[in-house]
Coordinates of C-alpha atoms in Angstrom, one line a residue:
M1 CA 9.9 -22.9 21.4
R2 CA 7.9 -21.5 23.9
P3 CA 10.8 -20.7 26.2
T4 CA 10.5 -20.1 30.5
I5 CA 11.6 -16.5 31.9
P6 CA 14.6 -18.1 32.8
Q7 CA 15.6 -19.1 29.4
L8 CA 14.4 -16.4 28.0
D9 CA 17.3 -14.5 30.7
T10 CA 19.6 -16.2 29.1
W11 CA 18.7 -15.7 25.4
N12 CA 21.5 -13.9 23.1
L13 CA 20.2 -12.5 20.0
D14 CA 23.5 -10.8 18.8
G15 CA 24.8 -14.1 16.8
L16 CA 20.9 -13.9 15.0
H17 CA 22.2 -10.3 14.0
R18 CA 25.8 -11.4 12.9
A19 CA 24.5 -13.9 10.7
A20 CA 22.2 -11.7 9.0
E21 CA 25.1 -9.5 8.4
A22 CA 27.2 -11.8 7.2
A23 CA 24.5 -13.5 4.5
R24 CA 24.0 -9.8 3.4
A25 CA 27.7 -9.9 2.9
N26 CA 28.4 -12.9 1.1
A27 CA 25.1 -11.9 -1.2
D28 CA 26.7 -8.8 -2.0
A29 CA 30.2 -10.8 -2.8
V30 CA 28.4 -13.1 -5.1
S31 CA 26.8 -10.5 -7.0
S32 CA 29.6 -8.3 -7.5
S33 CA 31.6 -11.6 -8.8
V34 CA 29.4 -12.6 -11.5
D35 CA 29.0 -9.2 -12.6
D36 CA 32.8 -8.5 -12.7
C37 CA 32.7 -11.6 -14.9
S38 CA 30.0 -10.4 -17.2
R39 CA 31.6 -7.6 -17.5
A40 CA 34.9 -8.7 -18.1
V41 CA 33.3 -11.6 -21.2
S42 CA 31.7 -8.4 -22.8
A43 CA 34.6 -5.9 -22.8
A44 CA 36.4 -8.7 -25.1
G45 CA 35.3 -6.8 -27.8
S46 CA 38.1 -7.8 -30.5
W47 CA 37.6 -11.8 -29.1
H48 CA 35.0 -13.9 -31.7
G49 CA 34.2 -17.2 -32.6
Q50 CA 32.5 -20.3 -31.5
T51 CA 34.9 -20.2 -28.2
K52 CA 33.6 -16.6 -27.4
D53 CA 30.0 -17.5 -27.9
A54 CA 30.7 -21.1 -25.5
A55 CA 32.2 -18.9 -23.0
A56 CA 29.2 -16.1 -23.0
R57 CA 26.7 -18.8 -22.7
R58 CA 28.0 -20.0 -19.9
I59 CA 29.2 -17.0 -17.8
D60 CA 25.1 -16.0 -18.6
E61 CA 24.6 -19.2 -17.1
E62 CA 26.8 -19.1 -14.1
V63 CA 26.0 -15.1 -13.5
D64 CA 22.0 -16.3 -13.4
H65 CA 23.0 -19.1 -10.8
G66 CA 24.7 -16.5 -9.1
Y67 CA 21.9 -13.9 -8.7
E68 CA 19.5 -17.1 -7.6
V69 CA 22.5 -17.6 -5.2
R70 CA 22.2 -14.0 -4.3
T71 CA 18.1 -14.1 -3.7
V72 CA 18.4 -16.3 -0.9
L73 CA 21.3 -15.1 0.6
L74 CA 19.3 -12.0 1.1
R75 CA 16.1 -13.8 2.2
I76 CA 18.0 -15.6 4.9
A77 CA 19.8 -11.9 5.7
D78 CA 16.0 -10.0 5.7
D79 CA 14.6 -12.9 7.7
A80 CA 17.5 -13.3 10.6
A81 CA 17.3 -9.8 10.9
D82 CA 13.7 -9.0 11.3
A83 CA 13.9 -12.0 13.6
C84 CA 16.4 -10.9 15.7
A85 CA 14.2 -7.4 16.1
G86 CA 11.2 -9.0 17.1
L87 CA 12.2 -11.6 19.6
K88 CA 14.9 -9.1 20.8
H89 CA 12.2 -6.9 21.3
A90 CA 10.1 -9.2 22.7
K91 CA 12.2 -10.5 25.2
T92 CA 12.9 -6.7 26.2
Y93 CA 9.1 -6.8 27.2
V94 CA 8.3 -10.1 28.5
L95 CA 11.2 -9.4 30.8
D96 CA 10.3 -5.7 31.6
Q97 CA 7.0 -7.0 32.8
K98 CA 8.2 -9.7 35.1
N99 CA 11.2 -7.1 36.8
L100 CA 8.5 -4.4 37.1
A101 CA 5.7 -7.3 38.7
V102 CA 8.8 -8.6 41.3
T103 CA 9.5 -5.3 42.9
Q104 CA 5.8 -3.8 43.3
G105 CA 5.8 -7.9 45.6
F106 CA 4.2 -10.3 43.2
T107 CA 5.7 -13.4 42.5
V108 CA 6.3 -14.5 38.6
A109 CA 6.5 -18.4 37.9
D110 CA 9.0 -19.3 34.9
D111 CA 5.9 -19.9 32.7
G112 CA 4.2 -16.3 33.4
R113 CA 1.7 -16.8 35.8
V114 CA 1.7 -14.3 38.1
T115 CA 0.3 -14.3 42.2
H116 CA 0.0 -12.5 45.1
S117 CA -0.4 -13.1 48.5
D118 CA -2.6 -10.1 49.0
P119 CA -6.5 -11.1 47.4
E120 CA -7.1 -7.1 46.3
K121 CA -4.1 -7.4 44.3
E122 CA -5.9 -10.4 42.5
G123 CA -7.0 -8.1 39.7
A124 CA -2.9 -6.6 39.0
A125 CA -1.3 -10.0 39.4
G126 CA -4.0 -11.2 36.2
V127 CA -3.2 -8.2 34.3
F128 CA 0.6 -8.5 34.6
Q129 CA 0.0 -12.7 33.8
L130 CA -1.7 -11.2 30.7
N131 CA 1.2 -9.0 29.6
L132 CA 3.5 -11.6 29.9
F133 CA 1.3 -14.4 28.3
S134 CA 0.8 -12.2 25.4
G135 CA 4.6 -12.0 25.0
L136 CA 5.8 -15.1 25.6
D137 CA 3.3 -16.3 22.9
E138 CA 4.8 -13.3 20.6
I139 CA 8.3 -15.4 20.7
E140 CA 6.6 -18.5 20.4
R141 CA 5.0 -17.2 17.3
L142 CA 8.3 -15.2 16.1
D143 CA 10.3 -18.5 16.6
S144 CA 7.7 -21.0 14.5
L145 CA 7.5 -18.4 11.8
F146 CA 11.0 -17.2 11.2
G147 CA 12.5 -21.1 12.2
A148 CA 10.4 -22.2 9.3
R149 CA 11.6 -19.7 6.9
L150 CA 15.0 -20.4 7.6
R151 CA 15.4 -24.0 7.4
E152 CA 13.2 -23.3 4.2
S153 CA 15.7 -21.4 2.8
V154 CA 19.0 -23.2 4.0
G155 CA 16.9 -26.5 2.0
D156 CA 16.9 -23.8 -1.3
L157 CA 20.7 -22.8 -0.6
G158 CA 21.9 -26.4 -0.1
A159 CA 19.7 -27.3 -3.3
M160 CA 20.8 -25.4 -5.8
R161 CA 24.5 -25.9 -5.1
D162 CA 26.0 -26.8 -8.7
G163 CA 22.5 -25.1 -10.1
Q164 CA 18.8 -24.6 -9.4
P165 CA 17.4 -27.8 -9.6
D166 CA 14.4 -28.9 -12.1
I167 CA 10.8 -29.1 -11.4
T168 CA 7.8 -31.1 -12.1
L169 CA 5.0 -29.9 -14.2
A170 CA 1.3 -31.0 -13.8
D171 CA 1.9 -33.3 -16.8
G172 CA 4.8 -35.5 -14.8
S173 CA 7.9 -33.3 -17.1
I174 CA 10.5 -32.3 -15.8
R175 CA 11.5 -28.1 -16.8
D176 CA 13.9 -26.1 -16.0
P177 CA 12.8 -23.1 -13.6
D178 CA 14.1 -21.1 -16.0
A179 CA 12.5 -21.8 -18.5
V180 CA 9.2 -22.2 -17.2
A181 CA 9.4 -18.4 -16.8
I182 CA 10.2 -18.0 -20.3
Q183 CA 7.4 -20.1 -20.8
L184 CA 4.8 -18.2 -18.7
A185 CA 5.9 -14.3 -20.1
S186 CA 4.4 -16.0 -23.8
M187 CA 0.6 -17.1 -21.9
S188 CA -1.9 -15.1 -21.5
P189 CA -3.2 -14.5 -18.0
D190 CA -5.9 -16.8 -18.0
E191 CA -3.6 -19.7 -19.4
R192 CA -0.6 -18.9 -16.8
A193 CA -3.6 -18.8 -13.7
V194 CA -4.6 -22.7 -15.3
F195 CA -0.6 -23.8 -15.2
L196 CA 0.6 -22.5 -12.3
A197 CA -2.4 -24.1 -10.4
G198 CA -0.9 -27.8 -11.7
L199 CA 2.5 -26.9 -9.9
S200 CA 3.0 -27.8 -6.4
A201 CA 3.7 -25.2 -3.8
E202 CA 7.6 -26.2 -3.9
A203 CA 8.0 -25.9 -7.6
Q204 CA 6.1 -22.4 -7.7
R205 CA 8.8 -21.0 -5.2
Q206 CA 11.7 -22.3 -6.8
V207 CA 10.0 -20.9 -10.5
V208 CA 10.1 -17.3 -8.0
I209 CA 13.7 -17.9 -7.2
A210 CA 14.4 -18.5 -10.9
A211 CA 12.8 -15.3 -12.3
P212 CA 11.4 -12.8 -9.8
E213 CA 11.6 -10.4 -11.7
K214 CA 9.5 -11.8 -14.6
V215 CA 6.9 -13.4 -12.0
G216 CA 6.6 -10.3 -9.8
N217 CA 4.3 -8.3 -12.2
L218 CA 2.8 -10.9 -14.6
N219 CA -1.1 -11.3 -14.6
G220 CA -2.7 -14.7 -14.0
V221 CA 0.3 -15.4 -11.7
P222 CA -1.3 -15.9 -7.7
F223 CA -0.9 -13.0 -5.7
A224 CA 1.4 -15.2 -3.1
M225 CA 3.7 -15.9 -5.7
R226 CA 3.8 -12.2 -6.7
I227 CA 4.6 -11.1 -3.5
D228 CA 7.0 -13.6 -2.6
A229 CA 8.9 -11.9 -6.3
N230 CA 8.2 -8.8 -5.5
E231 CA 9.9 -9.3 -2.1
I232 CA 12.8 -10.3 -3.8
N233 CA 12.8 -7.5 -6.5
I234 CA 12.6 -5.4 -3.7
R235 CA 15.6 -6.8 -2.1
N236 CA 17.7 -6.4 -5.1
A237 CA 16.5 -2.8 -5.9
L238 CA 17.6 -2.1 -2.3
T239 CA 21.5 -3.5 -2.9
Q240 CA 21.4 -1.8 -6.0
E241 CA 20.9 1.5 -5.2
K242 CA 23.1 1.3 -2.4
A243 CA 25.8 0.5 -4.7
K244 CA 25.3 3.4 -6.6
P245 CA 28.1 6.2 -6.2
N246 CA 25.4 9.1 -5.9
R247 CA 22.6 6.7 -4.5
D248 CA 19.3 8.6 -4.1
E249 CA 18.7 8.5 -0.2
S250 CA 14.5 8.9 -0.5
R251 CA 14.9 5.4 -2.3
V252 CA 17.0 3.9 -0.2
K253 CA 14.7 5.2 2.8
Q254 CA 11.3 3.9 1.0
L255 CA 12.7 0.4 -0.2
E256 CA 13.7 -0.5 3.6
A257 CA 10.5 0.9 4.7
M258 CA 8.9 -1.4 2.2
L259 CA 11.2 -4.3 3.5
S260 CA 10.2 -3.4 7.4
P261 CA 7.3 -5.2 9.1
I262 CA 4.0 -3.3 10.2
P263 CA 1.1 -3.8 12.5
N264 CA -1.1 -5.9 11.3
P265 CA -4.3 -4.2 10.5
E266 CA -6.2 -6.4 12.2
G267 CA -4.4 -6.3 15.2
V268 CA -3.8 -4.0 18.4
G269 CA -0.8 -1.6 16.9
V270 CA -1.0 1.2 14.8
P271 CA 1.5 2.7 12.0
D272 CA 4.4 5.0 13.3
E273 CA 3.6 4.7 16.6
P274 CA 6.0 2.0 18.8
P275 CA 4.5 0.2 21.4
V276 CA 5.3 0.8 25.2
A277 CA 7.6 -1.1 26.7
T278 CA 7.2 -0.9 30.5
G279 CA 4.3 0.6 32.3
P280 CA 0.9 -0.1 33.2
E281 CA 0.2 1.1 29.4
A282 CA 2.4 -1.1 28.7
T283 CA 1.8 -3.4 24.9
P284 CA 3.9 -6.0 23.4
R285 CA 4.3 -5.2 19.6
L286 CA 1.9 -8.2 18.9
D287 CA 1.3 -9.5 15.2
M288 CA 3.3 -7.5 13.4
V289 CA 3.2 -8.4 9.5
D290 CA 5.5 -8.3 6.2
R291 CA 4.2 -5.5 3.9
K292 CA 2.8 -7.1 0.5
F293 CA 3.5 -6.2 -2.8
V294 CA 1.6 -7.5 -5.8
M295 CA 3.6 -5.5 -8.2
F296 CA 6.8 -3.1 -8.0
S297 CA 9.3 -1.6 -10.7
T298 CA 11.3 1.3 -10.2
E299 CA 10.3 2.4 -13.8
G300 CA 9.5 6.2 -14.1
N301 CA 9.0 7.4 -10.4
G302 CA 8.7 4.5 -9.3
R303 CA 5.8 2.2 -9.1
M304 CA 3.8 -0.2 -6.9
I305 CA 0.7 -2.0 -6.2
E306 CA 0.6 -2.7 -2.4
M307 CA -2.2 -5.1 -0.7
V308 CA -2.8 -4.3 3.3
G309 CA -4.6 -6.9 4.8
D310 CA -5.4 -10.4 3.8
M311 CA -7.8 -12.2 1.2
K312 CA -10.2 -14.0 3.3
S313 CA -13.3 -15.5 3.6
G314 CA -16.0 -13.3 5.6
A315 CA -14.6 -9.8 5.2
P316 CA -17.3 -7.7 4.3
G317 CA -15.2 -5.8 1.0
V318 CA -12.1 -5.7 -0.8
G319 CA -11.2 -1.8 -1.8
V320 CA -8.8 -0.8 -4.7
Y321 CA -7.6 3.0 -3.8
V322 CA -5.9 5.0 -6.5
P323 CA -4.5 8.1 -5.3
G324 CA -3.9 11.2 -7.4
T325 CA -1.3 13.9 -8.3
S326 CA 2.2 14.3 -7.0
T327 CA 1.9 10.4 -5.9
N328 CA 5.3 8.7 -6.4
L329 CA 7.2 6.0 -4.6
N330 CA 9.4 7.6 -2.6
G331 CA 6.6 9.8 -1.3
S332 CA 4.0 7.3 -1.3
G333 CA 4.2 6.6 2.7
S334 CA 1.0 8.5 3.6
N335 CA -0.7 7.1 0.6
H336 CA 0.6 3.8 2.7
V337 CA -1.2 5.0 6.1
A338 CA -4.3 6.0 4.7
A339 CA -4.6 2.3 2.9
W340 CA -3.6 0.8 6.5
N341 CA -6.5 2.6 8.1
L342 CA -9.0 1.8 5.6
A343 CA -7.9 -2.0 6.1
D344 CA -8.1 -2.0 10.0
Q345 CA -11.4 0.1 9.6
T346 CA -13.1 -1.7 7.0
N347 CA -11.5 -5.8 7.9
G348 CA -11.0 -6.7 4.4
P349 CA -7.7 -6.0 2.0
I350 CA -7.0 -2.8 0.5
F351 CA -5.0 -2.5 -2.6
L352 CA -2.9 0.6 -2.8
Y353 CA -2.6 0.9 -6.6
M354 CA 0.4 2.8 -8.1
E355 CA 1.2 1.0 -11.4
G356 CA 2.0 4.0 -13.7
D357 CA 3.6 7.5 -13.3
F358 CA 1.4 10.2 -12.3
P359 CA 1.3 14.3 -12.8
Q360 CA 3.7 15.4 -10.4
S361 CA 2.6 18.7 -10.8
L362 CA -0.7 20.9 -10.3
T363 CA 0.0 23.0 -13.4
G364 CA 1.8 21.3 -16.2
L365 CA -0.4 21.0 -19.5
S366 CA 1.8 18.7 -20.7
D367 CA 3.2 17.0 -17.4
G368 CA 0.7 17.7 -15.2
A369 CA -2.7 17.0 -13.6
P370 CA -4.0 18.8 -16.6
S371 CA -2.7 16.2 -18.8
P372 CA -5.2 13.3 -19.0
G373 CA -2.0 11.1 -20.6
F374 CA -1.3 10.0 -17.1
A375 CA -5.2 8.3 -17.0
A376 CA -5.3 7.1 -20.6
D377 CA -1.8 4.8 -19.8
M378 CA -3.3 4.1 -16.3
A379 CA -6.8 2.9 -17.2
P380 CA -6.4 -0.3 -19.6
R381 CA -3.7 -1.7 -16.5
L382 CA -6.4 -0.8 -14.2
V383 CA -8.8 -2.7 -15.8
D384 CA -6.6 -5.7 -16.1
F385 CA -5.7 -5.5 -12.6
G386 CA -9.1 -5.6 -12.0
R387 CA -9.5 -9.2 -12.9
E388 CA -6.9 -10.3 -10.9
I389 CA -8.6 -9.0 -7.9
D390 CA -11.7 -10.9 -9.2
R391 CA -10.0 -14.0 -10.1
E392 CA -8.3 -14.2 -6.3
V393 CA -11.5 -13.2 -5.0
A394 CA -12.9 -15.9 -6.5
A395 CA -10.3 -18.3 -5.4
S396 CA -10.2 -17.0 -1.4
A397 CA -13.4 -15.1 -0.8
P398 CA -16.2 -16.0 -3.4
G399 CA -18.5 -13.2 -3.6
T400 CA -17.0 -10.3 -1.9
P401 CA -17.6 -6.7 -3.4
V402 CA -14.5 -5.2 -4.6
S403 CA -14.8 -1.3 -4.8
Y404 CA -12.6 1.3 -6.2
V405 CA -11.9 4.5 -4.6
G406 CA -10.0 7.1 -7.2
H407 CA -8.7 10.7 -5.2
S408 CA -8.4 14.1 -7.2
Y409 CA -6.2 13.1 -10.1
G410 CA -6.9 9.3 -9.0
G411 CA -10.6 9.5 -9.4
S412 CA -9.9 10.5 -13.1
I413 CA -8.2 7.1 -13.3
V414 CA -10.7 5.1 -12.0
G415 CA -13.3 6.5 -14.6
S416 CA -11.6 6.0 -17.4
A417 CA -11.0 2.3 -16.6
E418 CA -14.9 1.9 -15.8
Q419 CA -14.9 3.8 -19.4
L420 CA -12.8 0.9 -20.8
G421 CA -14.9 -2.5 -19.2
L422 CA -13.8 -2.0 -15.0
R423 CA -15.9 -4.3 -13.3
A424 CA -16.8 -2.8 -10.3
D425 CA -19.3 -3.7 -7.2
R426 CA -19.1 0.0 -5.9
V427 CA -17.1 3.2 -7.2
L428 CA -16.4 6.3 -5.0
H429 CA -15.2 9.1 -6.9
A430 CA -13.1 11.4 -3.9
S431 CA -12.6 15.3 -4.6
S432 CA -12.1 13.7 -8.1
A433 CA -10.7 15.4 -11.2
G434 CA -13.5 13.9 -13.3
T435 CA -14.9 11.2 -15.5
G436 CA -12.6 9.9 -17.3
V437 CA -10.5 10.8 -20.1
F438 CA -12.4 8.9 -23.0
D439 CA -15.4 9.1 -25.1
G440 CA -18.3 7.9 -24.1
G441 CA -19.9 6.3 -21.1
W442 CA -19.3 3.9 -17.9
N443 CA -19.0 0.6 -19.5
N444 CA -18.7 -1.4 -16.2
P445 CA -19.8 -4.9 -16.9
N446 CA -21.8 -5.1 -13.8
A447 CA -25.0 -3.5 -14.2
N448 CA -25.4 -3.2 -10.0
V449 CA -22.6 -0.9 -9.8
Q450 CA -23.5 1.4 -7.2
R451 CA -21.4 4.6 -7.6
Y452 CA -20.7 7.6 -5.2
S453 CA -19.1 10.5 -4.9
M454 CA -17.9 13.1 -2.7
T455 CA -16.4 16.7 -2.9
A456 CA -15.9 19.5 -0.1
P457 CA -17.5 22.5 -0.3
G458 CA -14.4 25.1 -1.8
D459 CA -11.9 22.8 -2.8
L460 CA -10.3 24.3 -5.9
I461 CA -11.3 20.5 -7.5
G462 CA -14.6 22.1 -8.2
V463 CA -13.8 24.8 -10.5
V464 CA -12.2 22.2 -12.4
Q465 CA -15.3 19.7 -12.4
S466 CA -17.4 22.1 -13.5
Y467 CA -16.7 23.1 -16.9
P468 CA -17.4 20.9 -20.1
E469 CA -14.7 19.0 -21.9
G470 CA -14.9 21.8 -24.7
G471 CA -14.7 24.4 -22.5
L472 CA -16.9 27.6 -21.8
T473 CA -17.3 31.0 -23.2
I474 CA -17.8 33.3 -20.5
P475 CA -19.0 37.1 -20.9
G476 CA -16.5 39.3 -22.4
G477 CA -16.1 36.5 -25.1
I478 CA -13.2 35.1 -23.0
H479 CA -12.9 31.2 -23.8
L480 CA -12.1 29.3 -20.4
P481 CA -10.3 25.6 -21.4
G482 CA -12.4 23.2 -20.7
N483 CA -12.0 19.9 -18.2
P484 CA -9.7 17.4 -19.8
H485 CA -10.8 14.7 -17.4
A486 CA -14.2 15.3 -18.6
S487 CA -16.3 12.6 -20.9
E488 CA -18.6 13.9 -23.5
V489 CA -21.6 11.8 -22.8
L490 CA -21.1 12.3 -18.6
G491 CA -19.2 15.8 -18.4
G492 CA -16.6 16.6 -15.6
D493 CA -18.2 16.2 -12.3
P494 CA -19.3 12.8 -11.2
D495 CA -21.4 14.9 -8.4
E496 CA -23.7 15.8 -11.1
V497 CA -23.9 12.5 -12.8
P498 CA -27.4 10.8 -12.6
G499 CA -26.9 7.8 -11.0
V500 CA -24.6 8.7 -8.6
T501 CA -24.9 9.0 -4.9
R502 CA -23.2 12.2 -3.6
L503 CA -21.9 11.9 0.3
D504 CA -20.9 14.3 2.5
T505 CA -17.1 15.1 3.7
G506 CA -18.4 16.5 6.8
F507 CA -16.2 17.4 9.6
Y508 CA -13.3 16.5 11.0
G509 CA -12.9 13.9 14.1
K510 CA -9.3 14.6 15.6
N511 CA -7.0 18.0 15.5
I512 CA -4.9 17.6 12.9
D513 CA -2.2 20.5 11.1
G514 CA -4.5 23.2 11.8
H515 CA -8.0 21.8 12.1
T516 CA -10.0 20.8 14.9
V517 CA -12.1 18.4 16.1
G518 CA -15.9 19.4 14.6
E519 CA -14.3 21.9 11.9
V520 CA -16.3 21.5 8.8
V521 CA -14.2 20.1 5.7
F522 CA -13.7 23.1 3.5
G523 CA -11.3 25.0 0.9
S524 CA -8.1 23.9 -0.3
D525 CA -7.3 21.5 2.3
G526 CA -10.7 19.7 1.9
H527 CA -8.7 18.5 -1.5
G528 CA -7.3 15.8 0.5
K529 CA -6.7 16.2 4.5
Y530 CA -9.5 14.0 5.3
W531 CA -7.4 10.9 4.1
D532 CA -5.4 11.7 7.1
D533 CA -7.8 12.0 9.5
P534 CA -9.4 8.4 10.2
A535 CA -12.4 9.8 12.1
S536 CA -13.7 12.4 9.6
T537 CA -16.9 12.1 8.4
A538 CA -15.4 11.9 4.7
F539 CA -12.7 9.2 5.9
Q540 CA -15.5 7.1 7.3
N541 CA -17.6 7.4 4.2
I542 CA -15.0 5.7 2.2
V543 CA -15.0 3.0 5.0
G544 CA -18.6 2.7 4.4
V545 CA -18.9 2.3 0.9
I546 CA -15.8 -0.5 0.8
A547 CA -17.1 -2.3 4.2
G548 CA -20.8 -2.1 2.8
T549 CA -22.3 -0.8 5.5
D550 CA -24.0 3.1 5.1
A551 CA -22.6 6.2 4.3
T552 CA -23.9 10.2 5.2
A553 CA -25.5 11.7 2.4
Y554 CA -24.5 15.2 1.2
V555 CA -25.7 18.0 2.7
E556 CA -25.0 21.6 0.8
R557 CA -23.8 24.2 3.3
G558 CA -23.4 27.7 3.0
I559 CA -19.1 28.3 4.9
E560 CA -17.7 31.8 5.2
T561 CA -14.4 32.8 6.7
E562 CA -13.3 36.1 7.2
W563 CA -12.1 36.4 3.5
V564 CA -14.0 33.9 1.6
D565 CA -18.0 33.5 1.0
V566 CA -19.1 29.8 -0.3
G567 CA -23.1 30.5 -0.3
L568 CA -25.7 28.0 -1.1
G569 CA -26.1 27.6 -5.2
D570 CA -22.1 28.1 -5.6
N571 CA -21.0 23.9 -5.4
G572 CA -21.1 22.1 -9.3
N573 CA -22.0 26.3 -10.4
G574 CA -18.6 26.5 -12.2
G575 CA -18.4 30.5 -12.9
R576 CA -19.2 30.8 -9.1
E577 CA -17.0 28.2 -8.0
A578 CA -14.2 30.5 -9.9
F579 CA -15.2 33.3 -8.4
D580 CA -14.8 32.1 -4.9
A581 CA -11.2 30.7 -6.1
G582 CA -10.5 33.7 -7.6
W583 CA -11.4 35.6 -4.8
A584 CA -9.2 33.5 -2.0
T585 CA -6.0 33.3 -4.4
T586 CA -6.3 37.4 -4.5
E587 CA -6.8 37.5 -0.7
K588 CA -3.6 35.5 -0.3
E589 CA -1.3 37.0 -3.0
L590 CA -2.3 40.5 -2.9
F591 CA -3.3 40.7 0.9
G592 CA -0.6 38.2 2.0
V593 CA -3.1 36.0 4.1
E594 CA -1.7 32.4 4.8
N595 CA -5.0 30.4 4.3
P596 CA -8.0 32.5 3.2
Y597 CA -10.0 29.2 4.3
A598 CA -9.1 29.0 7.9
N599 CA -11.2 29.4 10.7
P600 CA -14.7 28.5 9.0
R601 CA -18.4 29.1 10.2
I602 CA -21.7 27.5 8.9
T603 CA -24.1 29.6 7.8
D604 CA -26.4 27.5 6.6
N605 CA -27.2 24.2 7.5
P606 CA -25.0 22.7 10.1
Q607 CA -26.5 19.4 10.3
L608 CA -25.2 16.2 9.1
G609 CA -26.8 14.2 6.3
T610 CA -28.9 11.3 7.2
R611 CA -27.9 7.9 7.3
I612 CA -28.1 5.8 3.9
D613 CA -27.8 2.2 3.3
V614 CA -24.7 1.1 1.4
K615 CA -26.0 -1.9 -1.1

């Protein structure tokens, strides 16, 4: 409903908060009870026979039923908490705006219309009225959204009092949702897609409630179902983590963030910047949306695939962002913000791809960035997920181009996936570790794929890129190890592969972490700092590739600091790049220079490159 301002003033939302807490407490109680019952039967090791087997089967059924009830209770708790937080903020905003207007002599009607006796203040009255209408619009949206969700959840809870209700399949037969979930697990992705397309929305929801841990990560399952399932899986993971005697506080914080609403990338907000509640700069928290995960697992260092933005007709492009070394679930906040900024600027969905473990160190030969094992493990999964993106695009946004952006180690993952047959319309290697860990060239089914690359001058990854797979022997008989991410056909440097268009990393667009607007992207920070600067040339080039607009072509520059001199011809020359990197390291370690790349000056070619159309 859309309240009047006097009605809104009487709203007490504390009851909504108490309801959320009660639902969460009841969910925990149900979970603890069925777990205790299951453990008690399992602990009866000296008891054998048909009665034991029958009791165990019955207990398993009730445990499964209890988990389904817990799932719905947690959904009620989260929706009630989100509704309370959103409505409280919007209520405060509207009432603050109303009070501010009244104190300045304006008249505020019950429905939010604002007037003033002085004609010269008509414009200011219009601003107040717009703010009030925006706040009331948000209240109406939240009320309708969460009212429908809570009614649906209460209905589900009532329907499963004696067990989850059966569902009707496309052929008219009746099946238990748990049995359907087991059947789905034995199907191919294509078979799953066809089967689920024949179910009603209600039947699909019941399958999700029955087995979210199975449905959330199955290829062939529509993304909408996977998103609903993984919301449940994340809630359950949070509950389990909080119950541990030595819980991981970083994991708790991350899971809570994954369940918290974010500004809609198509709206007016930005991540991590709260709106102003009062005053001339006042802005309501408009159009907050839930985060969406089409894959989630606590395995290894934590895994997920987040979809930021919506798959919709008219989007200029779909982007898949594969990050690099040190990526893990607990520390994925900066990756999420980068994906949000890409979705915001491209006006299309961006998938943050973390379906596997990434190396957590730069140097470990077996467990760090030099190891090709992580890329070899994730590449086939990326190929399979690419097929799922194509399936969703065909259903929701036919003809929309799909771009893959691999940063650092993620570039090796993307390159390796292309070797295995990843279909893509555009590929961008951003400060990439190499072209791929498998033998052979890229094997993209799309003959018209467009490939791009960019590496900042002085980026240490350039040293890695420049050496072939088998290594290099330098004067004195010293053998340098090769790039493990180098294809024997393509080499290790995506910037040098024929048919790849190299783009400019260019300049920073805002003051960020010791760098200033207009400073050239350079050195060790040039490897990834541009991801934190949506206004930088490099970030804008990523946007241009995904959106299919234009980008800035590469310009080789001479750049020097007080300690380092990268000259023309150094880029792509392994010996020179190694010398530059070694000199910077020497200055840092022997002479205590904090940052040898600080305060760079361009000695050659300070201009930006030409603009090129992205097809």
